[in-house]
mmCIF file of N, CA and C in Angstrom:
data_model
loop_
_atom_site.group_PDB
_atom_site.id
_atom_site.type_symbol
_atom_site.label_atom_id
_atom_site.label_comp_id
_atom_site.label_asym_id
_atom_site.label_seq_id
_atom_site.Cartn_x
_atom_site.Cartn_y
_atom_site.Cartn_z
ATOM 1 N N MET A 1 -22.202 49.870 27.532
ATOM 2 C CA MET A 1 -23.176 49.331 28.742
ATOM 3 C C MET A 1 -23.339 47.682 28.663
ATOM 4 N N LEU A 2 -23.606 47.306 29.364
ATOM 5 C CA LEU A 2 -23.086 45.602 29.942
ATOM 6 C C LEU A 2 -24.727 44.684 28.950
ATOM 7 N N SER A 3 -24.289 44.360 28.540
ATOM 8 C CA SER A 3 -25.528 43.436 27.356
ATOM 9 C C SER A 3 -25.842 42.452 28.269
ATOM 10 N N SER A 4 -26.765 42.187 27.877
ATOM 11 C CA SER A 4 -27.365 40.703 28.601
ATOM 12 C C SER A 4 -29.111 40.349 28.414
ATOM 13 N N GLU A 5 -29.329 39.603 28.309
ATOM 14 C CA GLU A 5 -30.422 39.491 27.946
ATOM 15 C C GLU A 5 -31.640 39.804 29.235
ATOM 16 N N TYR A 6 -31.058 39.341 30.566
ATOM 17 C CA TYR A 6 -31.852 39.966 31.383
ATOM 18 C C TYR A 6 -30.625 41.044 31.915
ATOM 19 N N LEU A 7 -32.208 42.063 32.519
ATOM 20 C CA LEU A 7 -31.853 43.436 33.579
ATOM 21 C C LEU A 7 -30.955 43.350 34.553
ATOM 22 N N THR A 8 -29.593 43.413 34.650
ATOM 23 C CA THR A 8 -27.926 43.896 35.604
ATOM 24 C C THR A 8 -28.733 45.347 36.519
ATOM 25 N N TYR A 9 -29.438 46.066 36.270
ATOM 26 C CA TYR A 9 -29.197 47.275 36.870
ATOM 27 C C TYR A 9 -30.793 47.849 37.181
ATOM 28 N N ILE A 10 -30.728 49.014 37.839
ATOM 29 C CA ILE A 10 -31.933 49.279 38.200
ATOM 30 C C ILE A 10 -31.496 50.970 38.930
ATOM 31 N N TRP A 11 -32.821 52.258 37.884
ATOM 32 C CA TRP A 11 -31.975 53.303 38.908
ATOM 33 C C TRP A 11 -33.621 53.740 39.581
ATOM 34 N N ARG A 12 -33.345 54.081 40.647
ATOM 35 C CA ARG A 12 -33.970 54.629 41.602
ATOM 36 C C ARG A 12 -33.864 55.806 42.234
ATOM 37 N N PRO A 13 -35.209 56.937 42.112
ATOM 38 C CA PRO A 13 -34.639 57.692 43.071
ATOM 39 C C PRO A 13 -34.581 57.906 44.859
ATOM 40 N N VAL A 14 -33.174 58.218 44.973
ATOM 41 C CA VAL A 14 -32.651 57.827 46.455
ATOM 42 C C VAL A 14 -33.010 59.430 47.238
ATOM 43 N N THR A 15 -32.627 60.040 48.155
ATOM 44 C CA THR A 15 -32.636 61.467 48.598
ATOM 45 C C THR A 15 -30.985 61.728 48.115
ATOM 46 N N GLY A 16 -30.835 62.710 47.423
ATOM 47 C CA GLY A 16 -29.493 63.142 46.678
ATOM 48 C C GLY A 16 -29.650 62.834 45.723
ATOM 49 N N GLY A 17 -30.796 61.843 44.288
ATOM 50 C CA GLY A 17 -30.272 61.375 43.205
ATOM 51 C C GLY A 17 -31.204 60.604 42.680
ATOM 52 N N ARG A 18 -31.100 60.084 41.511
ATOM 53 C CA ARG A 18 -31.826 58.879 40.654
ATOM 54 C C ARG A 18 -30.589 58.113 40.429
ATOM 55 N N HIS A 19 -30.370 57.439 41.269
ATOM 56 C CA HIS A 19 -28.800 56.545 40.857
ATOM 57 C C HIS A 19 -29.756 55.011 40.441
ATOM 58 N N ALA A 20 -28.244 54.370 39.801
ATOM 59 C CA ALA A 20 -28.150 53.564 39.171
ATOM 60 C C ALA A 20 -27.517 52.410 39.931
ATOM 61 N N PHE A 21 -28.094 51.105 40.336
ATOM 62 C CA PHE A 21 -27.996 50.050 41.650
ATOM 63 C C PHE A 21 -27.655 48.929 40.658
ATOM 64 N N PRO A 22 -27.157 48.096 41.122
ATOM 65 C CA PRO A 22 -26.891 46.573 41.147
ATOM 66 C C PRO A 22 -28.083 46.309 41.125
ATOM 67 N N ILE A 23 -28.571 44.814 40.547
ATOM 68 C CA ILE A 23 -30.314 44.554 40.058
ATOM 69 C C ILE A 23 -29.952 44.068 41.412
ATOM 70 N N ALA A 24 -29.239 43.123 42.333
ATOM 71 C CA ALA A 24 -29.099 42.281 43.910
ATOM 72 C C ALA A 24 -29.527 43.340 44.611
ATOM 73 N N ALA A 25 -29.463 44.724 44.505
ATOM 74 C CA ALA A 25 -30.062 45.867 45.409
ATOM 75 C C ALA A 25 -31.565 45.420 45.567
ATOM 76 N N ARG A 26 -32.090 44.870 44.744
ATOM 77 C CA ARG A 26 -33.683 44.648 45.337
ATOM 78 C C ARG A 26 -33.663 43.815 46.416
ATOM 79 N N LYS A 27 -33.125 43.050 46.525
ATOM 80 C CA LYS A 27 -33.073 42.053 47.847
ATOM 81 C C LYS A 27 -32.584 41.944 48.742
ATOM 82 N N THR A 28 -32.073 43.403 48.862
ATOM 83 C CA THR A 28 -31.630 43.592 49.849
ATOM 84 C C THR A 28 -32.298 43.984 51.028
ATOM 85 N N PRO A 29 -32.136 43.969 52.610
ATOM 86 C CA PRO A 29 -33.300 44.225 53.230
ATOM 87 C C PRO A 29 -32.889 45.480 54.069
ATOM 88 N N ALA A 30 -34.003 46.060 54.173
ATOM 89 C CA ALA A 30 -34.595 47.328 54.820
ATOM 90 C C ALA A 30 -33.479 47.311 56.014
ATOM 91 N N GLY A 31 -32.927 48.727 56.115
ATOM 92 C CA GLY A 31 -31.633 48.679 57.485
ATOM 93 C C GLY A 31 -30.479 48.621 56.390
ATOM 94 N N GLU A 32 -30.135 47.426 55.270
ATOM 95 C CA GLU A 32 -28.568 47.926 55.111
ATOM 96 C C GLU A 32 -28.666 48.332 54.049
ATOM 97 N N ALA A 33 -27.417 49.366 54.021
ATOM 98 C CA ALA A 33 -26.790 50.096 52.946
ATOM 99 C C ALA A 33 -26.731 49.029 51.615
ATOM 100 N N VAL A 34 -27.331 49.899 50.835
ATOM 101 C CA VAL A 34 -26.781 49.412 49.048
ATOM 102 C C VAL A 34 -26.070 50.669 48.798
ATOM 103 N N ALA A 35 -25.251 50.221 47.408
ATOM 104 C CA ALA A 35 -24.130 51.425 47.116
ATOM 105 C C ALA A 35 -24.466 51.622 45.942
ATOM 106 N N ALA A 36 -24.226 52.607 44.852
ATOM 107 C CA ALA A 36 -24.799 52.717 43.748
ATOM 108 C C ALA A 36 -23.547 52.801 42.575
ATOM 109 N N TYR A 37 -23.531 52.503 41.739
ATOM 110 C CA TYR A 37 -22.682 52.418 40.726
ATOM 111 C C TYR A 37 -21.433 53.340 40.921
ATOM 112 N N CYS A 38 -22.342 54.657 41.094
ATOM 113 C CA CYS A 38 -20.890 55.826 41.159
ATOM 114 C C CYS A 38 -20.384 55.464 42.837
ATOM 115 N N GLY A 39 -21.014 55.061 43.510
ATOM 116 C CA GLY A 39 -20.600 54.625 45.539
ATOM 117 C C GLY A 39 -21.422 55.197 46.449
ATOM 118 N N ALA A 40 -22.581 56.240 45.659
ATOM 119 C CA ALA A 40 -23.403 56.489 46.786
ATOM 120 C C ALA A 40 -24.051 55.068 47.898
ATOM 121 N N GLU A 41 -24.614 56.341 48.809
ATOM 122 C CA GLU A 41 -25.038 54.799 49.262
ATOM 123 C C GLU A 41 -26.654 55.734 49.706
ATOM 124 N N ALA A 42 -27.597 54.365 49.875
ATOM 125 C CA ALA A 42 -28.781 54.617 50.551
ATOM 126 C C ALA A 42 -29.128 53.347 51.308
ATOM 127 N N ASP A 43 -29.991 53.386 52.160
ATOM 128 C CA ASP A 43 -30.732 52.328 53.063
ATOM 129 C C ASP A 43 -31.231 51.179 51.803
ATOM 130 N N ALA A 44 -31.605 50.135 51.899
ATOM 131 C CA ALA A 44 -31.906 49.610 51.013
ATOM 132 C C ALA A 44 -33.570 50.002 50.384
ATOM 133 N N ALA A 45 -33.629 50.061 51.884
ATOM 134 C CA ALA A 45 -35.923 50.270 52.159
ATOM 135 C C ALA A 45 -36.153 51.693 51.231
ATOM 136 N N GLN A 46 -34.619 52.799 50.346
ATOM 137 C CA GLN A 46 -35.406 53.596 49.504
ATOM 138 C C GLN A 46 -35.323 53.090 48.699
ATOM 139 N N LEU A 47 -34.504 51.917 48.104
ATOM 140 C CA LEU A 47 -35.328 51.390 46.477
ATOM 141 C C LEU A 47 -36.370 51.351 46.401
ATOM 142 N N HIS A 48 -37.640 50.824 47.398
ATOM 143 C CA HIS A 48 -38.921 49.990 47.203
ATOM 144 C C HIS A 48 -40.053 51.295 46.955
ATOM 145 N N ASP A 49 -41.014 50.996 46.409
ATOM 146 C CA ASP A 49 -41.992 52.178 46.596
ATOM 147 C C ASP A 49 -42.018 53.510 46.547
ATOM 148 N N ARG A 50 -41.264 53.501 45.442
ATOM 149 C CA ARG A 50 -40.930 54.849 45.152
ATOM 150 C C ARG A 50 -42.704 55.843 44.166
ATOM 151 N N THR A 51 -42.820 56.629 44.198
ATOM 152 C CA THR A 51 -43.512 57.538 43.775
ATOM 153 C C THR A 51 -42.958 58.183 42.307
ATOM 154 N N GLU A 52 -44.226 58.212 41.707
ATOM 155 C CA GLU A 52 -43.799 59.478 40.309
ATOM 156 C C GLU A 52 -43.409 60.566 40.468
ATOM 157 N N VAL A 53 -43.733 60.968 41.660
ATOM 158 C CA VAL A 53 -43.326 62.298 42.183
ATOM 159 C C VAL A 53 -41.549 62.678 42.809
ATOM 160 N N ASP A 54 -41.073 61.381 43.454
ATOM 161 C CA ASP A 54 -39.886 60.760 43.900
ATOM 162 C C ASP A 54 -38.974 61.169 42.526
ATOM 163 N N TRP A 55 -39.371 60.736 41.293
ATOM 164 C CA TRP A 55 -38.938 60.238 40.156
ATOM 165 C C TRP A 55 -38.615 61.947 39.832
ATOM 166 N N VAL A 56 -39.967 62.127 39.597
ATOM 167 C CA VAL A 56 -39.551 64.462 38.903
ATOM 168 C C VAL A 56 -38.484 64.348 39.523
ATOM 169 N N ARG A 57 -38.742 64.776 41.018
ATOM 170 C CA ARG A 57 -38.288 65.403 42.203
ATOM 171 C C ARG A 57 -36.614 65.342 42.131
ATOM 172 N N GLU A 58 -36.427 63.814 41.985
ATOM 173 C CA GLU A 58 -34.625 63.916 41.582
ATOM 174 C C GLU A 58 -33.897 64.173 40.208
ATOM 175 N N LYS A 59 -33.060 64.218 40.387
ATOM 176 C CA LYS A 59 -32.521 64.366 38.729
ATOM 177 C C LYS A 59 -31.292 63.243 39.006
ATOM 178 N N SER A 60 -31.027 62.751 37.646
ATOM 179 C CA SER A 60 -29.874 61.374 37.163
ATOM 180 C C SER A 60 -28.770 61.387 37.585
ATOM 181 N N CYS A 61 -28.042 60.723 38.232
ATOM 182 C CA CYS A 61 -26.949 61.066 38.749
ATOM 183 C C CYS A 61 -26.352 60.805 37.310
ATOM 184 N N MET A 62 -25.192 61.763 37.107
ATOM 185 C CA MET A 62 -24.517 61.563 35.799
ATOM 186 C C MET A 62 -22.948 60.728 35.689
ATOM 187 N N GLU A 63 -22.808 60.585 37.001
ATOM 188 C CA GLU A 63 -21.801 59.470 37.240
ATOM 189 C C GLU A 63 -22.143 57.816 36.868
ATOM 190 N N CYS A 64 -22.962 57.815 37.883
ATOM 191 C CA CYS A 64 -24.080 56.535 37.326
ATOM 192 C C CYS A 64 -24.436 56.198 35.609
ATOM 193 N N TRP A 65 -24.356 57.060 35.316
ATOM 194 C CA TRP A 65 -24.888 57.368 33.708
ATOM 195 C C TRP A 65 -23.607 57.063 32.860
ATOM 196 N N ARG A 66 -22.361 57.577 33.663
ATOM 197 C CA ARG A 66 -21.549 57.322 32.488
ATOM 198 C C ARG A 66 -20.502 55.939 33.402
ATOM 199 N N ILE A 67 -20.723 55.742 33.864
ATOM 200 C CA ILE A 67 -19.512 54.351 34.265
ATOM 201 C C ILE A 67 -21.013 53.127 33.456
ATOM 202 N N LEU A 68 -22.341 53.261 33.249
ATOM 203 C CA LEU A 68 -23.221 52.182 32.416
ATOM 204 C C LEU A 68 -22.421 52.234 31.066
ATOM 205 N N ALA A 69 -23.137 53.706 30.889
ATOM 206 C CA ALA A 69 -22.473 53.495 29.002
ATOM 207 C C ALA A 69 -21.204 53.540 28.497
ATOM 208 N N ASP A 70 -19.601 53.742 29.603
ATOM 209 C CA ASP A 70 -18.686 52.809 28.953
ATOM 210 C C ASP A 70 -18.574 51.456 29.117
ATOM 211 N N PRO A 71 -18.438 50.698 28.228
ATOM 212 C CA PRO A 71 -18.494 48.836 28.179
ATOM 213 C C PRO A 71 -17.066 49.111 28.541
ATOM 214 N N SER A 72 -16.661 49.765 28.753
ATOM 215 C CA SER A 72 -14.470 49.124 29.281
ATOM 216 C C SER A 72 -14.864 48.894 31.094
#
């Protein structure tokens, strides 16, 4: 996993799963595509204002999980 005193990624439930995105994706304007660590793309607008129901409905992307867990 990336070691840092600062947050380097965020998990967000977007259509199709709960994916990990680089922290910089939070500042991407709505209407622009952002890519998760696994390569899945979503409109940046989907990274904001997610509800608890969104978190419950979407499964975590295991590919994002594996990528973040592998220190190499």
